[in-house]
PDB file of N, CA and C in Angstrom:
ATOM      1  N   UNK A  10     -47.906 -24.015 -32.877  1.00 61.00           N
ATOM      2  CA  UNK A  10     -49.342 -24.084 -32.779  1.00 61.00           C
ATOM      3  C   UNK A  10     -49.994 -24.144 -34.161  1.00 61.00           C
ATOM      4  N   UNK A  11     -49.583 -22.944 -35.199  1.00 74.00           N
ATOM      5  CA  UNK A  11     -49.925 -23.107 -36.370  1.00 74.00           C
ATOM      6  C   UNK A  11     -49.024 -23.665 -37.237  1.00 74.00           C
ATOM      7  N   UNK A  12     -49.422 -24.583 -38.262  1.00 77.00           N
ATOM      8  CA  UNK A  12     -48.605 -25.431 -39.439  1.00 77.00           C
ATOM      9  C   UNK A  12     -49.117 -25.097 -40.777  1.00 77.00           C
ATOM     10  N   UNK A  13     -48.046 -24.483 -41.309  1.00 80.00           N
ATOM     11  CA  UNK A  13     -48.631 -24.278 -42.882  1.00 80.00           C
ATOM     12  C   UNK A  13     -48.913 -25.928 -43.403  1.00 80.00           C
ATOM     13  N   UNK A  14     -49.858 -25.911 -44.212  1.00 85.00           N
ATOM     14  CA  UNK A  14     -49.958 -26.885 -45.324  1.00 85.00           C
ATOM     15  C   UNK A  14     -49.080 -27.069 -46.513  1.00 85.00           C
ATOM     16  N   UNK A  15     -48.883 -25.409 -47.214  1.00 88.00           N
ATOM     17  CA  UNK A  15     -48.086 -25.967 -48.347  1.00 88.00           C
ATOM     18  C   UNK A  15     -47.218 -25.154 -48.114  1.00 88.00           C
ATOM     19  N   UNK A  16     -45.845 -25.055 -48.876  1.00 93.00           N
ATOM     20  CA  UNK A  16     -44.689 -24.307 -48.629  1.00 93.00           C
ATOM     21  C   UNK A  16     -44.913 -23.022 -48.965  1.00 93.00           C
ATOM     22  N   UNK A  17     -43.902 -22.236 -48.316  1.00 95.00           N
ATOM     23  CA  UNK A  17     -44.333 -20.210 -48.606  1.00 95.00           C
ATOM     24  C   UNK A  17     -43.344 -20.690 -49.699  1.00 95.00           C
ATOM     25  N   UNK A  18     -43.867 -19.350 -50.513  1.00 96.00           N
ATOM     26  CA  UNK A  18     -43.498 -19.241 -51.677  1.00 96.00           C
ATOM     27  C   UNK A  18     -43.203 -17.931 -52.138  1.00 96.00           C
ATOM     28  N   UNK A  19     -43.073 -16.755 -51.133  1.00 98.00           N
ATOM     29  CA  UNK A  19     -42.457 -15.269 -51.118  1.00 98.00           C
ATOM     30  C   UNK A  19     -41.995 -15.149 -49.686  1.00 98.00           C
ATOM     31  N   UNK A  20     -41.155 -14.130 -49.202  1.00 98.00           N
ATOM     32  CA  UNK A  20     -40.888 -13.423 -48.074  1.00 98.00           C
ATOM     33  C   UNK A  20     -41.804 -12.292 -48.037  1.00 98.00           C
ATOM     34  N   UNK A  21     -42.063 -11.359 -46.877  1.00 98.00           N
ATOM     35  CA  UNK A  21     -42.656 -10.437 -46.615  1.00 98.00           C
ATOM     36  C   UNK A  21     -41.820 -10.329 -45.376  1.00 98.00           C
ATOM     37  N   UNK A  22     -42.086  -8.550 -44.950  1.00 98.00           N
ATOM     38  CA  UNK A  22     -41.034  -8.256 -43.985  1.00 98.00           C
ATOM     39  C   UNK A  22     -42.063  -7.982 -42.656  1.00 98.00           C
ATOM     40  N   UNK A  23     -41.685  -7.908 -41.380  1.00 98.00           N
ATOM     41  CA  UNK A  23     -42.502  -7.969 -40.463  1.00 98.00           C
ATOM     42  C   UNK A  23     -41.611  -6.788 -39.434  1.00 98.00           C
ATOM     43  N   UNK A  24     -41.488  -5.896 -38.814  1.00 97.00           N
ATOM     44  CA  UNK A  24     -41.045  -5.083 -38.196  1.00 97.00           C
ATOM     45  C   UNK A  24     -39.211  -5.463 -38.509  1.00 97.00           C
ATOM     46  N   UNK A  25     -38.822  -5.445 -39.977  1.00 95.00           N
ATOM     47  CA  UNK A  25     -37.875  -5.182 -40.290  1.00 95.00           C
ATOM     48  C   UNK A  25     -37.072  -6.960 -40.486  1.00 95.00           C
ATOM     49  N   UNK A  26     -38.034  -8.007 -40.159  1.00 97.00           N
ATOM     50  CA  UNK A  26     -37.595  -9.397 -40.013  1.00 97.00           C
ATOM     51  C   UNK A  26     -38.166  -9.894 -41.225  1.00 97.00           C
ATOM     52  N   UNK A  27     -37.668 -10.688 -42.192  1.00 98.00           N
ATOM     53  CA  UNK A  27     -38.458 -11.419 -42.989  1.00 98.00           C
ATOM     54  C   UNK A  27     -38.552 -12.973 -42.769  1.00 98.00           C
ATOM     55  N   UNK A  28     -40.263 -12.832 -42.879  1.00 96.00           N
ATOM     56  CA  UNK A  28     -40.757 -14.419 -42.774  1.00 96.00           C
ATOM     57  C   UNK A  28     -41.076 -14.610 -43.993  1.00 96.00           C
ATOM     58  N   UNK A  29     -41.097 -16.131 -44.248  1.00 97.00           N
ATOM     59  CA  UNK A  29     -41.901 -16.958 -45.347  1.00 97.00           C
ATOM     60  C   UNK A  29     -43.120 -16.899 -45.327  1.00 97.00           C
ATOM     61  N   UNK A  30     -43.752 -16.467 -46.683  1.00 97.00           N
ATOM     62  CA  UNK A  30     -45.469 -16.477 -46.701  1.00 97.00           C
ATOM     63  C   UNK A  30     -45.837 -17.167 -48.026  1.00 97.00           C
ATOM     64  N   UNK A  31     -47.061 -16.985 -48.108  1.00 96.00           N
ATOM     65  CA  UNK A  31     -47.857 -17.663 -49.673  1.00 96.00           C
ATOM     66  C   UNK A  31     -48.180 -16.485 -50.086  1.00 96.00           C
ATOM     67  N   UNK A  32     -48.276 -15.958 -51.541  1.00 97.00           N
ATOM     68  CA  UNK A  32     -49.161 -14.935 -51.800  1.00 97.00           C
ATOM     69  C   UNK A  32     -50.571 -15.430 -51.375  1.00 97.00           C
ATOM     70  N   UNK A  33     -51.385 -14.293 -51.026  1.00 97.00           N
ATOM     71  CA  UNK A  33     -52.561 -14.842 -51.106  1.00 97.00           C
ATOM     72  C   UNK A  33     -53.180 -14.888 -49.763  1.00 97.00           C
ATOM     73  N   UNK A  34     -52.465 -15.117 -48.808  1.00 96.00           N
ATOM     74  CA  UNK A  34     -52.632 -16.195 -47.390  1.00 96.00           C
ATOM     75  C   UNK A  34     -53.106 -14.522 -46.592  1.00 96.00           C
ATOM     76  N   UNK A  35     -53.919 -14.752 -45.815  1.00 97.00           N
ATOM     77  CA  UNK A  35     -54.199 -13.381 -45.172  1.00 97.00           C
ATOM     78  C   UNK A  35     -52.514 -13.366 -44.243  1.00 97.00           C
ATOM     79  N   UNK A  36     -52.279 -11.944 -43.993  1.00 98.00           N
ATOM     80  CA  UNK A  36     -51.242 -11.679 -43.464  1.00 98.00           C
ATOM     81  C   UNK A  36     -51.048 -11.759 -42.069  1.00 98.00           C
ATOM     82  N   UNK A  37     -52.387 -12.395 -41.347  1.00 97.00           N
ATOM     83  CA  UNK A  37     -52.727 -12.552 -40.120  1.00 97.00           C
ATOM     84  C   UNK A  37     -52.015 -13.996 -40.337  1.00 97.00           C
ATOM     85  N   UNK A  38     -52.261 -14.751 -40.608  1.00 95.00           N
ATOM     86  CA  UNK A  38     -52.345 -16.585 -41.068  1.00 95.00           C
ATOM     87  C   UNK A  38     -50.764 -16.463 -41.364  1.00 95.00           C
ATOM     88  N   UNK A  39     -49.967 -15.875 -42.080  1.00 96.00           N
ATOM     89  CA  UNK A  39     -48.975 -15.770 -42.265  1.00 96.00           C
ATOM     90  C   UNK A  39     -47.765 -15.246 -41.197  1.00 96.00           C
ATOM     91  N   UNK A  40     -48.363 -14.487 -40.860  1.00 96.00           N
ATOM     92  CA  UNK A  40     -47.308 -14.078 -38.631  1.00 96.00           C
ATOM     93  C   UNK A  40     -48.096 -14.899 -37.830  1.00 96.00           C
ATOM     94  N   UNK A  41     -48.707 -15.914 -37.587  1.00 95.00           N
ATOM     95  CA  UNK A  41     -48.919 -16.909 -37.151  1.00 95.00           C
ATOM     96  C   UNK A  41     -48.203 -18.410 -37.428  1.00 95.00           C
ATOM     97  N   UNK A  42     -48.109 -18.744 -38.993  1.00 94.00           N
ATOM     98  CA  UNK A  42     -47.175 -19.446 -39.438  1.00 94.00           C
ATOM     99  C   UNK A  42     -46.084 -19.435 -39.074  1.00 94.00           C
ATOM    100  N   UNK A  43     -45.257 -18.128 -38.953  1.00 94.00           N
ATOM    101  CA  UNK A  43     -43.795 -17.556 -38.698  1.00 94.00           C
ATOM    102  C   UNK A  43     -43.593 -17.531 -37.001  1.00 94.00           C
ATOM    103  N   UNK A  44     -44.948 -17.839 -36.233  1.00 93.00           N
ATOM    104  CA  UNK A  44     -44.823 -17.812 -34.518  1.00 93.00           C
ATOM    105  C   UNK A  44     -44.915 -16.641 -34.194  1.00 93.00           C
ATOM    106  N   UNK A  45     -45.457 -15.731 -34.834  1.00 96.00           N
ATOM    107  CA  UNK A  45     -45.682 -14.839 -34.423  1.00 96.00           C
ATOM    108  C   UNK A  45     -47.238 -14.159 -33.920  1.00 96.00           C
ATOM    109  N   UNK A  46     -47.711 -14.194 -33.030  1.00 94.00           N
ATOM    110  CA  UNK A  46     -49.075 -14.324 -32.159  1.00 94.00           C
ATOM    111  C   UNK A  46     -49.243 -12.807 -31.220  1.00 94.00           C
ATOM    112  N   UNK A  47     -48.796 -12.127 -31.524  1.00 96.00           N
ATOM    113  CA  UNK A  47     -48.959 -10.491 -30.790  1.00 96.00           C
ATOM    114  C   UNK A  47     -48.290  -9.709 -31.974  1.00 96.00           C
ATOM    115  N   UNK A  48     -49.297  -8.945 -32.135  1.00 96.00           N
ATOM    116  CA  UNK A  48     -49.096  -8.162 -33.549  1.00 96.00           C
ATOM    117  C   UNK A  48     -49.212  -6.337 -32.945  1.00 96.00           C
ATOM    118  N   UNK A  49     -49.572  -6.056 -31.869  1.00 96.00           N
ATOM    119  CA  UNK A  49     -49.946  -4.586 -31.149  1.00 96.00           C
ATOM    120  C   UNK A  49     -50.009  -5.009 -29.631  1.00 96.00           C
ATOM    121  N   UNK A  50     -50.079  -3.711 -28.999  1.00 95.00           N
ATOM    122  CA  UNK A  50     -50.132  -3.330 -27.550  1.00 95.00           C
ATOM    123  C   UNK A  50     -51.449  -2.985 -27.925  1.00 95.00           C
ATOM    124  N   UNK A  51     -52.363  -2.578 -26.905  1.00 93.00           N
ATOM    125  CA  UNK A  51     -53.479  -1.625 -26.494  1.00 93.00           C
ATOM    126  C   UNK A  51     -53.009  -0.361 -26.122  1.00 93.00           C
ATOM    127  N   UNK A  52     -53.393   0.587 -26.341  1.00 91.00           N
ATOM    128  CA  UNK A  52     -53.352   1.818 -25.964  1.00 91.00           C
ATOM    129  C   UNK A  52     -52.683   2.352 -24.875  1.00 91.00           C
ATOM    130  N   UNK A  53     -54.051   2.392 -24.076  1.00 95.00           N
ATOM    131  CA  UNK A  53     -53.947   2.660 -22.304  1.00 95.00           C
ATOM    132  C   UNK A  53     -53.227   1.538 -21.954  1.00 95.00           C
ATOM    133  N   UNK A  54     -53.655   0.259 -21.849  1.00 96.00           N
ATOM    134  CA  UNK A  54     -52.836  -0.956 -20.794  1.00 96.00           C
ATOM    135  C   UNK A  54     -52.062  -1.371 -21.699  1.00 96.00           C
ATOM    136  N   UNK A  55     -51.619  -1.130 -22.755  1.00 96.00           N
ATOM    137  CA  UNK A  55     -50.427  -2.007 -23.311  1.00 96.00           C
ATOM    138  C   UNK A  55     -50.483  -3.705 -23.309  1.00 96.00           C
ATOM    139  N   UNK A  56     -52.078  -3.731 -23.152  1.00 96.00           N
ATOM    140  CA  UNK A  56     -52.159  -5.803 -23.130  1.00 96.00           C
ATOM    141  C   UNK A  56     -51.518  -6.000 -24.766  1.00 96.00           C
ATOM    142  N   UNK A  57     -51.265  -7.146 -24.798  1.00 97.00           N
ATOM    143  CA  UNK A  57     -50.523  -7.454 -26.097  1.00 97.00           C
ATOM    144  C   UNK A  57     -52.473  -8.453 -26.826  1.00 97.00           C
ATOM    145  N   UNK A  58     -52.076  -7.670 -28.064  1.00 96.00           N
ATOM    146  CA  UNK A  58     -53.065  -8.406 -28.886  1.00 96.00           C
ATOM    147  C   UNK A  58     -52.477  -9.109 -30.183  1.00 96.00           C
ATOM    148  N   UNK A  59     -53.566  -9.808 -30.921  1.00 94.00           N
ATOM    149  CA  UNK A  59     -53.004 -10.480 -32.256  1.00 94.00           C
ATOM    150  C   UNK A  59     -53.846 -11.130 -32.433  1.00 94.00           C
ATOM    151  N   UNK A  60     -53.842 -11.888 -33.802  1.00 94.00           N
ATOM    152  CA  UNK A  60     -55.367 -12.614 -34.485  1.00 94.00           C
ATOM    153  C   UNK A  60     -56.029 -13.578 -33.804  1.00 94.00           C
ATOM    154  N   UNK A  61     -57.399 -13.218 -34.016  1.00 93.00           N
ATOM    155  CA  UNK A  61     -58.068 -13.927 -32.326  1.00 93.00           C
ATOM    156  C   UNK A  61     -59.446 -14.373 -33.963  1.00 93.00           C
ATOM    157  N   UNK A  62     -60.215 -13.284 -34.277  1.00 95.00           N
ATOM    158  CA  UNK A  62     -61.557 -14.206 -35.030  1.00 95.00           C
ATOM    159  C   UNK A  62     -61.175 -14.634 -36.109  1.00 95.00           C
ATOM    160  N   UNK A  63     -59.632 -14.260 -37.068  1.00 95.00           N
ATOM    161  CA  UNK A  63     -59.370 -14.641 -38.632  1.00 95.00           C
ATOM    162  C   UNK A  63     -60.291 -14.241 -39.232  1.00 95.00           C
ATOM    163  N   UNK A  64     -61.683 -13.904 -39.141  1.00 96.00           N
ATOM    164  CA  UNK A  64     -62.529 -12.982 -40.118  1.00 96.00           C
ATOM    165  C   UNK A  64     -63.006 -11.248 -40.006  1.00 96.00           C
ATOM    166  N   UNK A  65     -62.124 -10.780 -39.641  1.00 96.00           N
ATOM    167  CA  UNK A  65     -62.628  -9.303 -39.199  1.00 96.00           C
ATOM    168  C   UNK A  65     -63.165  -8.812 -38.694  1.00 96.00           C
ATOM    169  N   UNK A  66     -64.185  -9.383 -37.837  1.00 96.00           N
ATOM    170  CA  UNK A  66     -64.789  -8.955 -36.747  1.00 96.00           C
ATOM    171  C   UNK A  66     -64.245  -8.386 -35.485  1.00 96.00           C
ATOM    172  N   UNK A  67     -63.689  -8.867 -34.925  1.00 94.00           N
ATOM    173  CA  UNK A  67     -62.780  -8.495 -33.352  1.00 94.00           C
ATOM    174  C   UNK A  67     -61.706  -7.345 -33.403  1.00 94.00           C
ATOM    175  N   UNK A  68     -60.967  -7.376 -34.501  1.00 95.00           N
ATOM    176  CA  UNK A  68     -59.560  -5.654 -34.813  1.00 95.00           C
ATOM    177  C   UNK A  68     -59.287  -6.171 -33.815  1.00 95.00           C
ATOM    178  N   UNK A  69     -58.571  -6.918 -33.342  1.00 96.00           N
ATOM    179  CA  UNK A  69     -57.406  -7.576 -32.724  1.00 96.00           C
ATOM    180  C   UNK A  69     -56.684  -7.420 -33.225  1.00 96.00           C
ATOM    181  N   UNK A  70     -56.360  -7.480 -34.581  1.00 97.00           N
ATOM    182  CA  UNK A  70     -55.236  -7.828 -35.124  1.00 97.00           C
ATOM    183  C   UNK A  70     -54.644  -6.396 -36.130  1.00 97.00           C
ATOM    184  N   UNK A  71     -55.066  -5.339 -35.581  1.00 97.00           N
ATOM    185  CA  UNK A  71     -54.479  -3.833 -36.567  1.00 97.00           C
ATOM    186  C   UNK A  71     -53.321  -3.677 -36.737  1.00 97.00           C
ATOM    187  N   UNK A  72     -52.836  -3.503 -37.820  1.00 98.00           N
ATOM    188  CA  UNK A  72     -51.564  -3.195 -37.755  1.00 98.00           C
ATOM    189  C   UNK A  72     -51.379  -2.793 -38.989  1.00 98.00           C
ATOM    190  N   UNK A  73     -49.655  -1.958 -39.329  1.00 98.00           N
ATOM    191  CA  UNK A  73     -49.681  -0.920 -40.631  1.00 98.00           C
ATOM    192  C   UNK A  73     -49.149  -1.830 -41.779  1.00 98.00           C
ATOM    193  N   UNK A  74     -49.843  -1.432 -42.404  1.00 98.00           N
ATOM    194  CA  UNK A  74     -49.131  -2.150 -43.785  1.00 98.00           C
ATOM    195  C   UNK A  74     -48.559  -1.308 -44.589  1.00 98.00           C
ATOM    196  N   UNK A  75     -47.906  -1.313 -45.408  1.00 98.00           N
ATOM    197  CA  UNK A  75     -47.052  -0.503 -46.504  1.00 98.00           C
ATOM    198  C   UNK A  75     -47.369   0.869 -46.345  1.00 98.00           C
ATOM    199  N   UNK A  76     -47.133   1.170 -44.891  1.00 97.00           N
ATOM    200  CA  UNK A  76     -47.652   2.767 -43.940  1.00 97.00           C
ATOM    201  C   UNK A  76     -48.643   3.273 -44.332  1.00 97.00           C
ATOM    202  N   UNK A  77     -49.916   1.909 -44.364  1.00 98.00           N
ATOM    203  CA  UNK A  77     -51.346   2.652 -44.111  1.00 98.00           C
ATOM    204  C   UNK A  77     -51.782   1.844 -42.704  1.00 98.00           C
ATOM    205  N   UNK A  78     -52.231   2.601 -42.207  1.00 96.00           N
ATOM    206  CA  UNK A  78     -52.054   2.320 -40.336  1.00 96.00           C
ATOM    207  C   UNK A  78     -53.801   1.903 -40.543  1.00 96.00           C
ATOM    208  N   UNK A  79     -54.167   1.155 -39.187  1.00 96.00           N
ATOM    209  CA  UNK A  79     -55.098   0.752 -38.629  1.00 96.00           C
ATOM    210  C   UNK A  79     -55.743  -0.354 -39.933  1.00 96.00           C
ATOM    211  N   UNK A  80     -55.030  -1.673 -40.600  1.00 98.00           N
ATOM    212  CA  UNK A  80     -54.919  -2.525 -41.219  1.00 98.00           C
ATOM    213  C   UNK A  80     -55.442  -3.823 -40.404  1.00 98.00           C
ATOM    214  N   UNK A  81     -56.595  -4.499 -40.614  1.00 98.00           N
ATOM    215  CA  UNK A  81     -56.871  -5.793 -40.328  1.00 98.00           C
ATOM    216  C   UNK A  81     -56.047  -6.868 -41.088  1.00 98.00           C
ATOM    217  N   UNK A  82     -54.799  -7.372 -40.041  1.00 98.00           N
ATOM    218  CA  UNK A  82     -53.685  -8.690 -40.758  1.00 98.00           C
ATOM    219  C   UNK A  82     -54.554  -9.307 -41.659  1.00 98.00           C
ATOM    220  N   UNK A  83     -56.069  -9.793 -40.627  1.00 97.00           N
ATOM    221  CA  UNK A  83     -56.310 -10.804 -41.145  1.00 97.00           C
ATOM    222  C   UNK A  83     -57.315 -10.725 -42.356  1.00 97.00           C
ATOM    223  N   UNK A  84     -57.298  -9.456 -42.913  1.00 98.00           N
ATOM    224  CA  UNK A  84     -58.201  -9.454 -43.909  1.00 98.00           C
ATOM    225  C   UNK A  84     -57.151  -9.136 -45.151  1.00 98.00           C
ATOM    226  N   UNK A  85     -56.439  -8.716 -44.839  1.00 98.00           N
ATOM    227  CA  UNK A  85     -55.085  -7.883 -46.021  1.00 98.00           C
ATOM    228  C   UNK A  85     -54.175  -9.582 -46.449  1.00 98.00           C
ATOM    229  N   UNK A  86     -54.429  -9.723 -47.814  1.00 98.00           N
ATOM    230  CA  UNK A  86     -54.160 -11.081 -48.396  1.00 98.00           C
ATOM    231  C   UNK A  86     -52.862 -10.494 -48.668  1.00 98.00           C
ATOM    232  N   UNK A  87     -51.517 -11.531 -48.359  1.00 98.00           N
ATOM    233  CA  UNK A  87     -50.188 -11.380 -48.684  1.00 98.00           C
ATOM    234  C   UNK A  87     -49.627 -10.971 -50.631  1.00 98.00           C
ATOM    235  N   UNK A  88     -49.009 -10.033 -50.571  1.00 98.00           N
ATOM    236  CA  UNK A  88     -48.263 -10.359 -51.613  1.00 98.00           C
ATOM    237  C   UNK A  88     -46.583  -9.864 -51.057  1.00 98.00           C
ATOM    238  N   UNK A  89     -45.792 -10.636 -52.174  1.00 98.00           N
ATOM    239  CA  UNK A  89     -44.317 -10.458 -52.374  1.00 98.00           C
ATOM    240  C   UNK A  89     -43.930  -9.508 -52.025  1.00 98.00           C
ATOM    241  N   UNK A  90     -42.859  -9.338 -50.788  1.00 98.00           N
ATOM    242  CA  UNK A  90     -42.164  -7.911 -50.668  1.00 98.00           C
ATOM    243  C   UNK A  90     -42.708  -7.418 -49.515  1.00 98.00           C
ATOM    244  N   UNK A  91     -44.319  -7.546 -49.310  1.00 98.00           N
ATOM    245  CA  UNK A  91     -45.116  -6.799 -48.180  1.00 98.00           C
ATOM    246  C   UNK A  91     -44.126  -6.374 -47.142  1.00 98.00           C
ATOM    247  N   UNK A  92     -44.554  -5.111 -46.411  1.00 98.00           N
ATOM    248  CA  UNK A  92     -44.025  -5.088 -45.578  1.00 98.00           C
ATOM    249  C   UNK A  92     -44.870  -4.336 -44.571  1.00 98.00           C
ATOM    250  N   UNK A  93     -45.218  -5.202 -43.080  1.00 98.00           N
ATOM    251  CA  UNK A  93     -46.233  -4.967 -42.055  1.00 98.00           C
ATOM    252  C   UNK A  93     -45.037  -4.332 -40.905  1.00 98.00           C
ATOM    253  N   UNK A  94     -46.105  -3.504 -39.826  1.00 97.00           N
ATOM    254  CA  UNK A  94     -45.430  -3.380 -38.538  1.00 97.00           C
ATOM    255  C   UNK A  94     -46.772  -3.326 -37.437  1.00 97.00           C
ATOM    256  N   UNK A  95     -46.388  -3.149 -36.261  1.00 96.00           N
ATOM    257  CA  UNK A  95     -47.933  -2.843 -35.444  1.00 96.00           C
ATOM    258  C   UNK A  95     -48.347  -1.623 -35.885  1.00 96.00           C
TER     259      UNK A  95
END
């Protein structure tokens, strides 16, 4: 569905998997690149969520980054090494 434009140019790790990213690239845009489109459960119903506005509005897309929890993918710009989970 999503196609990078230019080639990744670091890894970053994703619940222990490493994908190809760009520095730079929000980290939402980047587990989308990699096919990855459900980033959390919901709470109570466990619906599966993942980046829905790409600008921060909606927190669809929370998830922990370098174990600071409740992280917008799509606002947290990639660097080298990163490492995300839900």
């Amino acid at each position: 569905m999503f196609e990078r434009v230019e080639p990744p140019d670091c890894m970053i790790t994703w619940q222990d998997r490493e994908i190809p990213a760009r520095a730079g690239e929000s980290l939402a845009a980047a587990l989308l690149a990699a096919g990855i489109n459900r980033v959390r459960v919901t709470g109570i119903s466990g619906a599966p969520r993942g980046p829905f506005c790409m600008m921060g509005a909606c927190f669809d897309c929370l998830v922990t980054v370098e174990g600071e929890g409740a992280r917008q993918a799509c606002m947290v710009p990639v660097v080298a090494g990163m490492r995300a989970s839900p």
